[in-house]
PDB file of C-alpha atoms in Angstrom:
ATOM      1  CA  MET A 199       0.000   0.000   0.000  1.00  0.00           C
ATOM      2  CA  PRO A 200       1.442   3.432  -0.885  1.00  0.00           C
ATOM      3  CA  LYS A 201       2.572   5.725   1.906  1.00  0.00           C
ATOM      4  CA  ARG A 202       0.005   8.488   2.574  1.00  0.00           C
ATOM      5  CA  GLU A 203       0.917  12.098   3.193  1.00  0.00           C
ATOM      6  CA  LEU A 204       0.517  13.469   6.707  1.00  0.00           C
ATOM      7  CA  MET A 205      -2.704  15.443   7.071  1.00  0.00           C
ATOM      8  CA  ILE A 206      -2.750  18.262   9.599  1.00  0.00           C
ATOM      9  CA  LEU A 207      -6.060  19.009  11.310  1.00  0.00           C
ATOM     10  CA  MET A 208      -6.062  22.480  12.856  1.00  0.00           C
ATOM     11  CA  ALA A 209      -8.789  23.198  15.426  1.00  0.00           C
ATOM     12  CA  GLU A 210      -8.689  26.968  15.872  1.00  0.00           C
ATOM     13  CA  ASP A 211     -11.640  29.302  16.440  1.00  0.00           C
ATOM     14  CA  ASP A 212      -9.741  32.503  15.588  1.00  0.00           C
ATOM     15  CA  ALA A 213      -9.755  32.791  11.775  1.00  0.00           C
ATOM     16  CA  GLY A 214      -6.826  35.232  11.865  1.00  0.00           C
ATOM     17  CA  HIS A 215      -4.701  32.848  13.906  1.00  0.00           C
ATOM     18  CA  ALA A 216      -5.673  29.956  11.624  1.00  0.00           C
ATOM     19  CA  TYR A 217      -4.594  31.934   8.563  1.00  0.00           C
ATOM     20  CA  LEU A 218      -1.272  32.931  10.145  1.00  0.00           C
ATOM     21  CA  ILE A 219      -0.572  29.372  11.261  1.00  0.00           C
ATOM     22  CA  GLN A 220      -1.286  27.948   7.818  1.00  0.00           C
ATOM     23  CA  GLN A 221       0.733  30.636   6.006  1.00  0.00           C
ATOM     24  CA  ASN A 222       3.717  30.270   8.311  1.00  0.00           C
ATOM     25  CA  LEU A 223       3.671  26.480   8.066  1.00  0.00           C
ATOM     26  CA  GLU A 224       3.798  26.896   4.293  1.00  0.00           C
ATOM     27  CA  ASP A 225       6.630  29.429   4.645  1.00  0.00           C
ATOM     28  CA  ALA A 226       8.505  26.840   6.720  1.00  0.00           C
ATOM     29  CA  GLY A 227       8.226  24.390   3.810  1.00  0.00           C
ATOM     30  CA  ILE A 228       5.255  22.361   5.027  1.00  0.00           C
ATOM     31  CA  SER A 229       3.169  21.427   1.980  1.00  0.00           C
ATOM     32  CA  ASN A 230       1.004  18.877   3.750  1.00  0.00           C
ATOM     33  CA  PRO A 231      -2.739  19.308   3.492  1.00  0.00           C
ATOM     34  CA  VAL A 232      -4.135  21.381   6.375  1.00  0.00           C
ATOM     35  CA  VAL A 233      -7.803  21.109   7.274  1.00  0.00           C
ATOM     36  CA  HIS A 234      -9.109  23.925   9.455  1.00  0.00           C
ATOM     37  CA  VAL A 235     -12.097  23.407  11.754  1.00  0.00           C
ATOM     38  CA  PRO A 236     -13.470  26.226  13.937  1.00  0.00           C
ATOM     39  CA  ASP A 237     -14.236  24.355  17.156  1.00  0.00           C
ATOM     40  CA  GLY A 238     -13.648  21.257  19.208  1.00  0.00           C
ATOM     41  CA  GLN A 239     -16.819  19.458  18.182  1.00  0.00           C
ATOM     42  CA  ALA A 240     -15.897  19.802  14.509  1.00  0.00           C
ATOM     43  CA  ALA A 241     -12.439  18.383  15.317  1.00  0.00           C
ATOM     44  CA  LEU A 242     -14.017  15.354  17.000  1.00  0.00           C
ATOM     45  CA  ASP A 243     -16.446  14.901  14.105  1.00  0.00           C
ATOM     46  CA  PHE A 244     -13.592  15.054  11.576  1.00  0.00           C
ATOM     47  CA  ILE A 245     -11.473  12.514  13.443  1.00  0.00           C
ATOM     48  CA  ARG A 246     -14.396  10.176  14.113  1.00  0.00           C
ATOM     49  CA  CYS A 247     -15.833  10.637  10.586  1.00  0.00           C
ATOM     50  CA  GLU A 248     -19.157  11.797  12.020  1.00  0.00           C
ATOM     51  CA  GLY A 249     -21.548  14.702  11.448  1.00  0.00           C
ATOM     52  CA  ALA A 250     -20.465  16.885   8.517  1.00  0.00           C
ATOM     53  CA  PHE A 251     -17.490  14.535   8.004  1.00  0.00           C
ATOM     54  CA  ALA A 252     -19.484  11.267   7.962  1.00  0.00           C
ATOM     55  CA  GLY A 253     -18.286  10.509   4.432  1.00  0.00           C
ATOM     56  CA  ARG A 254     -14.589  11.016   5.189  1.00  0.00           C
ATOM     57  CA  VAL A 255     -12.415   7.931   4.932  1.00  0.00           C
ATOM     58  CA  PRO A 256      -9.329   7.858   7.184  1.00  0.00           C
ATOM     59  CA  ASN A 257      -6.441   7.013   4.899  1.00  0.00           C
ATOM     60  CA  GLY A 258      -3.126   7.999   6.381  1.00  0.00           C
ATOM     61  CA  PRO A 259      -1.287   9.751   9.164  1.00  0.00           C
ATOM     62  CA  LEU A 260      -3.109  12.554  10.958  1.00  0.00           C
ATOM     63  CA  LEU A 261      -1.771  15.144  13.368  1.00  0.00           C
ATOM     64  CA  LEU A 262      -3.979  17.529  15.364  1.00  0.00           C
ATOM     65  CA  LEU A 263      -3.022  21.137  16.139  1.00  0.00           C
ATOM     66  CA  LEU A 264      -5.415  22.008  18.938  1.00  0.00           C
ATOM     67  CA  ASP A 265      -6.325  25.330  20.517  1.00  0.00           C
ATOM     68  CA  ILE A 266      -7.721  25.247  24.051  1.00  0.00           C
ATOM     69  CA  ASN A 267     -10.216  28.106  24.195  1.00  0.00           C
ATOM     70  CA  MET A 268     -12.837  27.212  21.594  1.00  0.00           C
ATOM     71  CA  PRO A 269     -16.630  27.143  21.426  1.00  0.00           C
ATOM     72  CA  ARG A 270     -18.820  24.037  21.684  1.00  0.00           C
ATOM     73  CA  VAL A 271     -16.094  21.700  23.014  1.00  0.00           C
ATOM     74  CA  ASP A 272     -12.840  23.167  24.338  1.00  0.00           C
ATOM     75  CA  GLY A 273      -9.450  21.764  23.424  1.00  0.00           C
ATOM     76  CA  VAL A 274      -8.771  20.093  26.762  1.00  0.00           C
ATOM     77  CA  GLU A 275     -12.029  18.146  26.468  1.00  0.00           C
ATOM     78  CA  VAL A 276     -11.188  17.177  22.866  1.00  0.00           C
ATOM     79  CA  LEU A 277      -7.802  15.915  24.064  1.00  0.00           C
ATOM     80  CA  ARG A 278      -9.400  13.962  26.913  1.00  0.00           C
ATOM     81  CA  ARG A 279     -11.951  12.293  24.619  1.00  0.00           C
ATOM     82  CA  LEU A 280      -9.361  11.367  21.992  1.00  0.00           C
ATOM     83  CA  LYS A 281      -6.909   9.873  24.462  1.00  0.00           C
ATOM     84  CA  GLU A 282      -9.514   7.803  26.307  1.00  0.00           C
ATOM     85  CA  ASP A 283     -10.761   6.220  23.054  1.00  0.00           C
ATOM     86  CA  PRO A 284      -8.647   3.252  21.863  1.00  0.00           C
ATOM     87  CA  ARG A 285      -9.542   4.114  18.244  1.00  0.00           C
ATOM     88  CA  THR A 286      -8.019   7.606  18.483  1.00  0.00           C
ATOM     89  CA  GLU A 287      -5.536   7.492  21.357  1.00  0.00           C
ATOM     90  CA  GLN A 288      -2.533   7.181  19.009  1.00  0.00           C
ATOM     91  CA  ILE A 289      -3.247  10.441  17.146  1.00  0.00           C
ATOM     92  CA  PRO A 290      -0.542  12.960  18.017  1.00  0.00           C
ATOM     93  CA  VAL A 291      -1.966  16.159  19.480  1.00  0.00           C
ATOM     94  CA  ILE A 292      -0.001  19.390  19.613  1.00  0.00           C
ATOM     95  CA  MET A 293      -1.615  21.977  21.825  1.00  0.00           C
ATOM     96  CA  LEU A 294      -1.142  25.349  20.103  1.00  0.00           C
ATOM     97  CA  THR A 295      -2.698  27.968  22.314  1.00  0.00           C
ATOM     98  CA  THR A 296      -2.250  31.350  23.988  1.00  0.00           C
ATOM     99  CA  THR A 297      -2.822  29.730  27.388  1.00  0.00           C
ATOM    100  CA  ASP A 298       0.501  29.560  29.240  1.00  0.00           C
ATOM    101  CA  ASP A 299      -0.725  28.677  32.737  1.00  0.00           C
ATOM    102  CA  PRO A 300       1.670  25.971  34.066  1.00  0.00           C
ATOM    103  CA  ARG A 301      -1.288  24.066  35.554  1.00  0.00           C
ATOM    104  CA  GLU A 302      -2.926  23.905  32.110  1.00  0.00           C
ATOM    105  CA  VAL A 303       0.334  22.785  30.512  1.00  0.00           C
ATOM    106  CA  ARG A 304       0.686  19.999  33.114  1.00  0.00           C
ATOM    107  CA  ARG A 305      -2.943  18.965  32.709  1.00  0.00           C
ATOM    108  CA  CYS A 306      -2.600  18.625  28.927  1.00  0.00           C
ATOM    109  CA  TYR A 307       0.526  16.494  29.253  1.00  0.00           C
ATOM    110  CA  GLU A 308      -1.209  14.333  31.870  1.00  0.00           C
ATOM    111  CA  LEU A 309      -4.092  13.826  29.431  1.00  0.00           C
ATOM    112  CA  GLY A 310      -1.641  12.724  26.729  1.00  0.00           C
ATOM    113  CA  CYS A 311      -0.772  15.640  24.469  1.00  0.00           C
ATOM    114  CA  SER A 312       2.383  15.113  22.441  1.00  0.00           C
ATOM    115  CA  CYS A 313       3.602  18.686  22.694  1.00  0.00           C
ATOM    116  CA  TYR A 314       2.427  22.014  24.124  1.00  0.00           C
ATOM    117  CA  VAL A 315       3.290  25.222  22.245  1.00  0.00           C
ATOM    118  CA  THR A 316       2.266  28.646  23.519  1.00  0.00           C
ATOM    119  CA  LYS A 317       1.287  31.122  20.812  1.00  0.00           C
ATOM    120  CA  PRO A 318       3.091  34.370  21.647  1.00  0.00           C
ATOM    121  CA  VAL A 319       0.932  37.493  21.535  1.00  0.00           C
ATOM    122  CA  GLU A 320       3.587  39.557  19.721  1.00  0.00           C
ATOM    123  CA  TYR A 321       3.282  39.011  15.949  1.00  0.00           C
ATOM    124  CA  ASP A 322       6.988  38.424  15.173  1.00  0.00           C
ATOM    125  CA  ARG A 323       7.326  35.915  17.996  1.00  0.00           C
ATOM    126  CA  PHE A 324       4.106  34.189  16.889  1.00  0.00           C
ATOM    127  CA  VAL A 325       5.463  33.851  13.334  1.00  0.00           C
ATOM    128  CA  GLU A 326       8.761  32.467  14.637  1.00  0.00           C
ATOM    129  CA  ALA A 327       7.003  29.940  16.900  1.00  0.00           C
ATOM    130  CA  VAL A 328       4.916  28.623  13.999  1.00  0.00           C
ATOM    131  CA  ARG A 329       7.976  28.523  11.715  1.00  0.00           C
ATOM    132  CA  ARG A 330       9.784  26.377  14.283  1.00  0.00           C
ATOM    133  CA  LEU A 331       6.717  24.169  14.612  1.00  0.00           C
ATOM    134  CA  GLY A 332       6.819  23.742  10.834  1.00  0.00           C
ATOM    135  CA  LEU A 333      10.452  22.619  11.010  1.00  0.00           C
ATOM    136  CA  PHE A 334       9.469  20.085  13.675  1.00  0.00           C
ATOM    137  CA  LEU A 335       6.551  18.792  11.591  1.00  0.00           C
ATOM    138  CA  ALA A 336       8.876  18.315   8.623  1.00  0.00           C
ATOM    139  CA  ILE A 337      10.769  15.555  10.466  1.00  0.00           C
ATOM    140  CA  VAL A 338       8.228  13.977  12.829  1.00  0.00           C
ATOM    141  CA  GLN A 339       6.916  10.447  12.191  1.00  0.00           C
ATOM    142  CA  VAL A 340       3.180   9.966  12.747  1.00  0.00           C
ATOM    143  CA  PRO A 341       1.144   6.715  12.838  1.00  0.00           C
ATOM    144  CA  ARG A 342      -1.650   6.104  10.343  1.00  0.00           C
ATOM    145  CA  GLU A 343      -5.156   6.999  11.469  1.00  0.00           C
ATOM    146  CA  ASP A 344      -7.012   4.345   9.479  1.00  0.00           C
ATOM    147  CA  ARG A 345      -8.709   1.659  11.487  1.00  0.00           C
TER     148      ARG A 345
END
């Protein structure tokens, strides 16, 4: 079976942040497909192939970039649900959020996030953080999501 390209699912409710993240990943040389969803419920639906994504067929590696403060279902709850489900527990989750509270960082790692990246408020630092994330994504190995 041919190797499938890594798909990046970005759950981010701020359209401006989503645009900057996608543009700066591209600037860092990441050409992988990026799917943007605006909230945690949509992220769960995409991963589970439910709701608006009921027709989606999992067919390769998937990585989730997950904001914390989102409507409907927040990022911490999305992380908890994914990691407690044997069908989705292997999906790597990178928390990408403005929340830098050490208790929140610890909680996300305890729940099973792969990495926690704080989005700096200052534009230049934000761009640099995403560029570095892009360099990391260029070399990371991710398991397939198909079941």
